[in-house]
Structure formats: structure tokens, C-alpha cells
Short mmCIF file of C-alpha atoms in Angstrom, two decimals:
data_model
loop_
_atom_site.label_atom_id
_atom_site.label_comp_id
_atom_site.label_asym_id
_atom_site.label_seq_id
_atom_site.Cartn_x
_atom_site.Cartn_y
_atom_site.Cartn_z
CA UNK A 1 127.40 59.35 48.73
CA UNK A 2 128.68 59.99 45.61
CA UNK A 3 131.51 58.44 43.63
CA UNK A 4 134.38 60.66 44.91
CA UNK A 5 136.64 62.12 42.65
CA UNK A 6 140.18 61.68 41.62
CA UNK A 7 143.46 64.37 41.86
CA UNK A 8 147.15 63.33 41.50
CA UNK A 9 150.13 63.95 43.73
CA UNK A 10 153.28 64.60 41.20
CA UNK A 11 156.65 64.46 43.20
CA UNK A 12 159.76 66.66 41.61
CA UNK A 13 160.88 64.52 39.14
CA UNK A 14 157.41 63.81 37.62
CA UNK A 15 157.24 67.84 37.00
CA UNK A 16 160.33 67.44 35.03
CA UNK A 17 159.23 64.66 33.02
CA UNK A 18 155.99 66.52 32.75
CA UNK A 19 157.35 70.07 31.25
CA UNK A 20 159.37 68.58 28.99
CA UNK A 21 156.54 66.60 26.90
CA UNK A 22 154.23 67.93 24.82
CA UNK A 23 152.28 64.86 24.23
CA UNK A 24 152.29 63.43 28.46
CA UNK A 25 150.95 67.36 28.61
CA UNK A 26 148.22 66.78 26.39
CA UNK A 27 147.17 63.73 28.25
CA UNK A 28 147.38 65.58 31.75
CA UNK A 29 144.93 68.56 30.22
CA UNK A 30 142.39 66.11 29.03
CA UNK A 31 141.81 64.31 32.08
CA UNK A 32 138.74 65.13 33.82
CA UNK A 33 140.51 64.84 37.23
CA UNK A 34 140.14 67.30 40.51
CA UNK A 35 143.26 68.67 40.76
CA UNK A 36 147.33 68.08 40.61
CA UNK A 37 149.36 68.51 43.77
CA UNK A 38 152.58 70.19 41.92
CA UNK A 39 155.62 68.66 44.10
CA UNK A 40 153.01 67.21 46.49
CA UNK A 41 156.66 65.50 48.46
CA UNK A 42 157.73 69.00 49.42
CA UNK A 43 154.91 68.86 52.58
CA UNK A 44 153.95 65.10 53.12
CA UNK A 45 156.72 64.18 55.12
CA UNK A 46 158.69 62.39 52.33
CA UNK A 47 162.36 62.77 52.06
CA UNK A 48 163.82 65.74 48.86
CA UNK A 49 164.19 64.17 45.59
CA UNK A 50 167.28 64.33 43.62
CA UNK A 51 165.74 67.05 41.35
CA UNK A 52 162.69 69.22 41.39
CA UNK A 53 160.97 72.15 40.31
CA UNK A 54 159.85 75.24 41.77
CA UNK A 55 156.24 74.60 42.38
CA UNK A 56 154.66 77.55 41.75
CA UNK A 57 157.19 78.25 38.19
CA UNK A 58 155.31 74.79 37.03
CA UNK A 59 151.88 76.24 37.73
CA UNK A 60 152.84 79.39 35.88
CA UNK A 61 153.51 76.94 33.09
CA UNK A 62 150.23 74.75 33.06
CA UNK A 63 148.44 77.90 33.24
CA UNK A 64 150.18 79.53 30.26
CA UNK A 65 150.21 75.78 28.09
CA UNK A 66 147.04 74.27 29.31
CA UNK A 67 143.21 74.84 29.13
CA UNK A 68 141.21 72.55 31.61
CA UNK A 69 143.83 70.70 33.86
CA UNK A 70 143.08 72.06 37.41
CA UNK A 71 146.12 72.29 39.70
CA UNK A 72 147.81 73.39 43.44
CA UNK A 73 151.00 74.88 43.63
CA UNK A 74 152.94 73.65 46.93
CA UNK A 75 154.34 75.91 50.00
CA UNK A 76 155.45 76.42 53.47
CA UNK A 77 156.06 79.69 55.36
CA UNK A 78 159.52 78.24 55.45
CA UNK A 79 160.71 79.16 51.87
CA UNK A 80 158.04 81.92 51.60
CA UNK A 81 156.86 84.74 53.30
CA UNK A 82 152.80 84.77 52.85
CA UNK A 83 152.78 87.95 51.08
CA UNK A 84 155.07 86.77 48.33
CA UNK A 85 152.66 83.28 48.53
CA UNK A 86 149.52 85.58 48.26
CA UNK A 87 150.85 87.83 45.23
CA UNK A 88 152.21 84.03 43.52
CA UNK A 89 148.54 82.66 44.27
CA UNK A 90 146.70 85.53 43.11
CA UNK A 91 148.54 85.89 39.87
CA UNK A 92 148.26 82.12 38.97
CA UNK A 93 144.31 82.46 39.93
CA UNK A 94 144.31 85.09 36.95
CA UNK A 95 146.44 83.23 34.27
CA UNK A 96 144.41 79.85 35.18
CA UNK A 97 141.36 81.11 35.34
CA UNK A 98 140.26 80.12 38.09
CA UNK A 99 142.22 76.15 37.69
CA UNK A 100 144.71 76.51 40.45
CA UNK A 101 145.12 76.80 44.22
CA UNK A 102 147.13 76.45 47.39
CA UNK A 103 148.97 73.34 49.43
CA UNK A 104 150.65 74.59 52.47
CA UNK A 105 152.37 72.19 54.53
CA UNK A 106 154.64 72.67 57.85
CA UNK A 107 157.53 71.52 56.56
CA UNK A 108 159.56 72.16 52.87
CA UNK A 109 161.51 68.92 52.69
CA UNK A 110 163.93 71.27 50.70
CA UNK A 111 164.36 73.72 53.27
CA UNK A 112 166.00 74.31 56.65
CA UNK A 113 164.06 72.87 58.83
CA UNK A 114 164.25 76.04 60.99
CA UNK A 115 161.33 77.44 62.69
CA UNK A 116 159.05 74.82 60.60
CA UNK A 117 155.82 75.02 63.19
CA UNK A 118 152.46 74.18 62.67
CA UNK A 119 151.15 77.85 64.37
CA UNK A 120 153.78 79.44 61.64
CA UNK A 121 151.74 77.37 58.50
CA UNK A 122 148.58 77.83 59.87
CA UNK A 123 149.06 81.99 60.36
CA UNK A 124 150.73 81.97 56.50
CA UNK A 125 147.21 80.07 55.41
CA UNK A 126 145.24 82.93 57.33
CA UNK A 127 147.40 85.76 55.77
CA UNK A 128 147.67 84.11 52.20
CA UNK A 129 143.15 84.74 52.59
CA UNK A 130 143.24 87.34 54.21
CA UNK A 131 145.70 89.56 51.72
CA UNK A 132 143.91 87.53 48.27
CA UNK A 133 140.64 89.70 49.48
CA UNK A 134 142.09 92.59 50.58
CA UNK A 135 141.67 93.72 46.92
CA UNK A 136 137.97 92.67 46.33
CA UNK A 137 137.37 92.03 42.32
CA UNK A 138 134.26 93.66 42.47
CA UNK A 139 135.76 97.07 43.04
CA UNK A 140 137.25 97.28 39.78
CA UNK A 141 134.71 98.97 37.43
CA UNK A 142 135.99 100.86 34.57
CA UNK A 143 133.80 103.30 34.52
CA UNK A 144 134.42 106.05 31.36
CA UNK A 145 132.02 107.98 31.54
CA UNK A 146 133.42 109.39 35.62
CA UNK A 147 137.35 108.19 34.99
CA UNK A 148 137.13 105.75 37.77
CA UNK A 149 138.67 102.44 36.80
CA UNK A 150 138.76 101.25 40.45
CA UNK A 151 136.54 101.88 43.81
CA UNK A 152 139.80 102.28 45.67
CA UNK A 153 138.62 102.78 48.87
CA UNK A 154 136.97 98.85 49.07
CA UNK A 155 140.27 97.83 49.07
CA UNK A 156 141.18 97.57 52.79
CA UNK A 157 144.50 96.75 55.22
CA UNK A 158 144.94 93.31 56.47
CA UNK A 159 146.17 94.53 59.93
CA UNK A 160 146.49 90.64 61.01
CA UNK A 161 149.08 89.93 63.79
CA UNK A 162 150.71 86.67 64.49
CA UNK A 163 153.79 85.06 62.93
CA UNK A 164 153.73 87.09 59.87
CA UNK A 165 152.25 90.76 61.24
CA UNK A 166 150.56 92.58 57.72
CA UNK A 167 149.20 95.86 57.34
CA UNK A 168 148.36 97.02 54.01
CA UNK A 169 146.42 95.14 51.19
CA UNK A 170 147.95 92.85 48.73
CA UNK A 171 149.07 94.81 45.30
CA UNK A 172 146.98 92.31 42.95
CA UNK A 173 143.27 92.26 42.81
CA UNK A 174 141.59 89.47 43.64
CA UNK A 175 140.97 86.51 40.38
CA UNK A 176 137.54 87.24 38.71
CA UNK A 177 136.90 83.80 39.69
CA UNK A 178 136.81 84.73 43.50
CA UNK A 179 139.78 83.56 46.58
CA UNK A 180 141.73 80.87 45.35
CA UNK A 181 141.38 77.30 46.89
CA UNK A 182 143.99 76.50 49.96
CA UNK A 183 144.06 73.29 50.74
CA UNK A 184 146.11 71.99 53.86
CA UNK A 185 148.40 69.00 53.94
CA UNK A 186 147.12 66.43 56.74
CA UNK A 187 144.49 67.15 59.50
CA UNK A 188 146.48 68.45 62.85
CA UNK A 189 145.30 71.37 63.79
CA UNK A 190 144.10 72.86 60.56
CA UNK A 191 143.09 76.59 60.29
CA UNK A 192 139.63 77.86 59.58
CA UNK A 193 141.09 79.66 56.70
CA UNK A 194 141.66 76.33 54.51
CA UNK A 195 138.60 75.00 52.36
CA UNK A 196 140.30 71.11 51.86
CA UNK A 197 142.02 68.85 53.78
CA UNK A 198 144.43 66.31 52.50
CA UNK A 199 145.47 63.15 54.08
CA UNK A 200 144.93 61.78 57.94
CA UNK A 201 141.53 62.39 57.91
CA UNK A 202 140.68 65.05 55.76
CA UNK A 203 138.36 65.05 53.25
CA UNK A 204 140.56 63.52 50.40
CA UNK A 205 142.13 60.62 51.20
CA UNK A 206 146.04 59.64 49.79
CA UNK A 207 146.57 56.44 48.31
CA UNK A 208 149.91 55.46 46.64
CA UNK A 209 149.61 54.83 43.01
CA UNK A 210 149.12 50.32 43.18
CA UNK A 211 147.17 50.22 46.37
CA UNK A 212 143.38 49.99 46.33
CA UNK A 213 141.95 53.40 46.69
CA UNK A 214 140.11 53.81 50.24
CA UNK A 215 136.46 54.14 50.02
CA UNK A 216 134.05 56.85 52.10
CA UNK A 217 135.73 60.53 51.29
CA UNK A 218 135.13 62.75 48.75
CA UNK A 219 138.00 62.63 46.65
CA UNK A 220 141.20 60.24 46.11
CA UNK A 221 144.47 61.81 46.09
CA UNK A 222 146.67 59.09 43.82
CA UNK A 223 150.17 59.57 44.73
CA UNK A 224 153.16 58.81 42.36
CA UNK A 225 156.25 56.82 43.65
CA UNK A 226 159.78 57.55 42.72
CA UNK A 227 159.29 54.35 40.19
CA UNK A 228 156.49 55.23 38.21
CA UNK A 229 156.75 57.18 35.16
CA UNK A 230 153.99 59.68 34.50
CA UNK A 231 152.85 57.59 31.45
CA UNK A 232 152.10 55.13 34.90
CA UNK A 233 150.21 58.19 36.63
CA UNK A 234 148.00 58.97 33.72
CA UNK A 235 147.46 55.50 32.27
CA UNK A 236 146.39 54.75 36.30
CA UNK A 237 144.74 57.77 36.07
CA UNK A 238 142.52 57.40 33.17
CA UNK A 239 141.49 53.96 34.23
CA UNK A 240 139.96 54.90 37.06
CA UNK A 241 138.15 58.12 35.95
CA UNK A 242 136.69 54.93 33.39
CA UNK A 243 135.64 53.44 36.53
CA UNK A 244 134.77 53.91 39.93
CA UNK A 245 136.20 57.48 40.25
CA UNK A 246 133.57 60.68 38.91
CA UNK A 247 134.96 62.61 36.11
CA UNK A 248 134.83 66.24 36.76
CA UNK A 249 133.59 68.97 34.13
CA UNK A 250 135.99 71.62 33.00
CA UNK A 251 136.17 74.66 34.72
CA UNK A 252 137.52 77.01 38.23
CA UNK A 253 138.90 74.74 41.00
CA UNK A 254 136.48 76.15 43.22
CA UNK A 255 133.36 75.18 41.52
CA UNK A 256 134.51 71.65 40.15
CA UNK A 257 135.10 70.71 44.19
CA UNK A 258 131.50 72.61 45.01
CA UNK A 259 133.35 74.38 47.93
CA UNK A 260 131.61 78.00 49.49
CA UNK A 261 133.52 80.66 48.56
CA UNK A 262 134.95 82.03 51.56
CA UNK A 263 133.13 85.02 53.72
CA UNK A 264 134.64 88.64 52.61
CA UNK A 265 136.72 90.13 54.72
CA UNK A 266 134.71 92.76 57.60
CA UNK A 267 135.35 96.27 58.64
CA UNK A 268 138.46 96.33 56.32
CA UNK A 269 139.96 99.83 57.07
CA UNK A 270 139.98 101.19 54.02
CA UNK A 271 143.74 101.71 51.71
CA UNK A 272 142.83 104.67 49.92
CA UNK A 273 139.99 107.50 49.99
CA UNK A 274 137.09 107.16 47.75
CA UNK A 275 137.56 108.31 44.52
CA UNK A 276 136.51 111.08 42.64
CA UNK A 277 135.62 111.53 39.05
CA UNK A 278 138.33 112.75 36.85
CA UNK A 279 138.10 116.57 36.39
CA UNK A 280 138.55 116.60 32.68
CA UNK A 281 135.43 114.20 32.33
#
């Protein structure tokens, strides 16, 4: 088996210490690590920090600032309906190029804990997939020479039921880079939609940031404590990519984790009729 590899699990006030260096942001975009869980305290069961940051306004941020660090914003159905989710994960899939991804959880520690239910995060996974290929990248051509800039009838409905019924497709095309990771905080009843598993189980393994790292899964999940500093994180950090953890190449999320991209979507009714070329061409 090979050495697995290492990702970090930032709580709120590490993304505030975080976006408001230049130089601890320099240090986070060189190291060759997985991923960053961005406010990975919001879904593992830990109690709200004093002060936070919206998860997915950080990753809008590392994907504007950065070049190489690899990240996944955090979310339950709770706080966000999956369409909103979808549109936020799409979008950051296009600014990052491909770096970033999905956490969802059962449970926002900062929300009401209303109506937080496994079946409700599991259906927002399956709609946050289903709605990211509803507008496949491949049907945008820009073709000049017949005025068709898109093959509008490949994109398709959702028409999924559930907690969160959907009809129509999502209103951003799909990252050129393909679906965007989701990842699913602990094992219980995880949905088929999810490519990675973290914690009880899954395929990376959390270990709190002084412990000794487990051994036997494919990747490490390093999580900060209230008293460490991020200068702690990354100095931890780049002492174990130095050692027994494999450094990971540059590049999309999906490909540094050598995870299948995800089936398309079948039998999609279609959104729009196919198009025609433009009379004046």
C-alpha cells in the first residue's frame, strides 16, 4: 500500500488567521498536501467556535489568491438548500480549476439544529451531483462558423424527488475539469453519490494535530485544535509530507486523489430544443 497522503482540517478561527496573512498563505499554497477541510468543526460534531468564516467565501478566496493549494468548502442542507450548494460548488470548481470540492455533514454546529437528518444530507449530496451535471461541459462548443455557442438540448432536468424535489438543470455549466469532489463527513450511511469518506471508517482517517497518525488508509486528515496556531498546522504539516506522508503533485482535486469521475447522468429530459444555426450565418 502506498504511503497515504496528508490533508488538513482548519476550524473557524484558523480561516481567520489564515486570510489575513500573506506569508502563512504562501506556506499553505506550497504544500504538496491533498486537500484543506475549510471550517472542517462545522460537521464533525465539535462544538461552534467563537468566530468563523463562511466556508465557501474562504474558498472563493484561495481560489482567487492561490495557485496549487487544493481545498473543500464545508455544508449541511441545514444552512443551504442544494441548489444554492450546487451553483457555490460549481462556480468554485471554475475559479480553482479544478482544486476544490464538497464536505457535507448532518449537522452545522452553527445552525438550528432543526430537521438536521442524515436522509436530508444524504438527498442534498445526491442533488448537489445530480444538478453539477445537469449542464454537461462538453456541450459548450462555440462554434462560429453555425452561431451555436452551446448544444442546449444536452443539458437536461434533474427531476429528483426526496427532501429537496428539483426539476430543471442547474444555471452553471459544469467545471472543465469534470463534477467536483464531495466528500462525506464520517461513514453512517453514506450516499452513493459521495467519492470520499472522512472519519469512522472511511477512507481518510482523522487524527488530531500531536497524536500519531493511524496507519492502513489512504490519506490522513490532520486536524487543528483550538490551541494551535496555523504556523503549528503547517510546520506539522510540512514535517510530515518530509516524512512518512506522500507529497502530492499540483493539479484538480480529482486527479491528485485518483478518484473515477462519476457516471453522467442517463435519459436526462432534455431543458431546451436543439439548436439551430443562426440565420444570419
Amino acid at each position: 500500500m502506498p504511503a497515504p497522503y496528508l490533508a488538513l482540517g482548519l476550524t473557524g478561527p484558523h480561516l481567520v488567521e489564515l486570510t489575513s496573512s500573506a506569508a502563512l498563505l504562501a506556506r499553505w499554497d506550497a504544500l504538496p498536501a491533498a486537500f484543506t477541510v475549510l471550517g472542517v468543526e462545522r460537521v464533525d460534531g465539535s462544538p461552534p467556535a467563537a468566530r468563523t468564516l463562511d466556508s465557501s467565501a474562504v474558498g472563493a478566496a484561495l481560489a482567487g489568491q492561490t495557485t496549487r493549494g487544493r481545498f473543500l468548502i464545508v455544508a449541511s442542507p441545514q444552512r443551504d438548500h442544494p441548489y444554492n450548494l450546487a451553483r457555490r460548488v460549481a462556480s468554485l470548481g471554475h475559479l480553482s480549476r479544478g482544486r476544490s470540492g464538497l464536505l457535507v455533514g448532518v449537522r452545522d454546529a452553527y445552525a438550528a439544529p432543526d430537521r438536521a437528518t442524515a436522509a436530508r444530507a444524504r438527498d442534498a449530496a445526491r442533488a448537489v451531483r445530480a444538478l453539477e451535471q445537469s449542464w454537461p461541459h462538453e456541450s459548450i462548443i462555440g462554434d462560429r462558423e453555425t452561431g451555436i455557442l452551446v448544444r442546449s438540448n444536452e443539458i437536461v432536468h434533474v427531476d429528483i424527488g426526496g427532501e429537496f424535489p428539483i426539476a430543471g438543470p442547474l444555471t452553471v455549466p459544469e467545471p472543465p475539469t469534470g463534477a467536483s469532489v464531495i466528500a462525506w463527513s464520517g461513514s453512517a450511511d453514506a450516499p452513493d453519490a459521495v467519492d470520499l469518506v472522512i472519519g469512522e471508517g472511511g477512507a481518510v482517517a482523522v487524527a488530531v494535530l500531536g497524536e500519531r497518525p493511524p496507519r492502513g488508509t489512504a490519506g490522513v486528515l490532520l486536524r487543528a485544535e483550538a490551541e494551535h496556531s496555523v504556523d503549528d498546522v503547517l510546520t506539522a504539516a510540512e514535517r510530515l509530507l518530509a516524512g512518512d506522508f506522500r507529497p502530492l503533485a499540483a493539479g484538480p482535486l480529482r486527479a491528485a486523489l485518483g478518484l473515477a469521475a462519476p457516471p453522467p447522468r442517463a435519459n436526462g429530459r432534455a431543458a431546451f430544443p436543439v439548436p439551430q444555426p443562426h440565420p444570419s450565418l
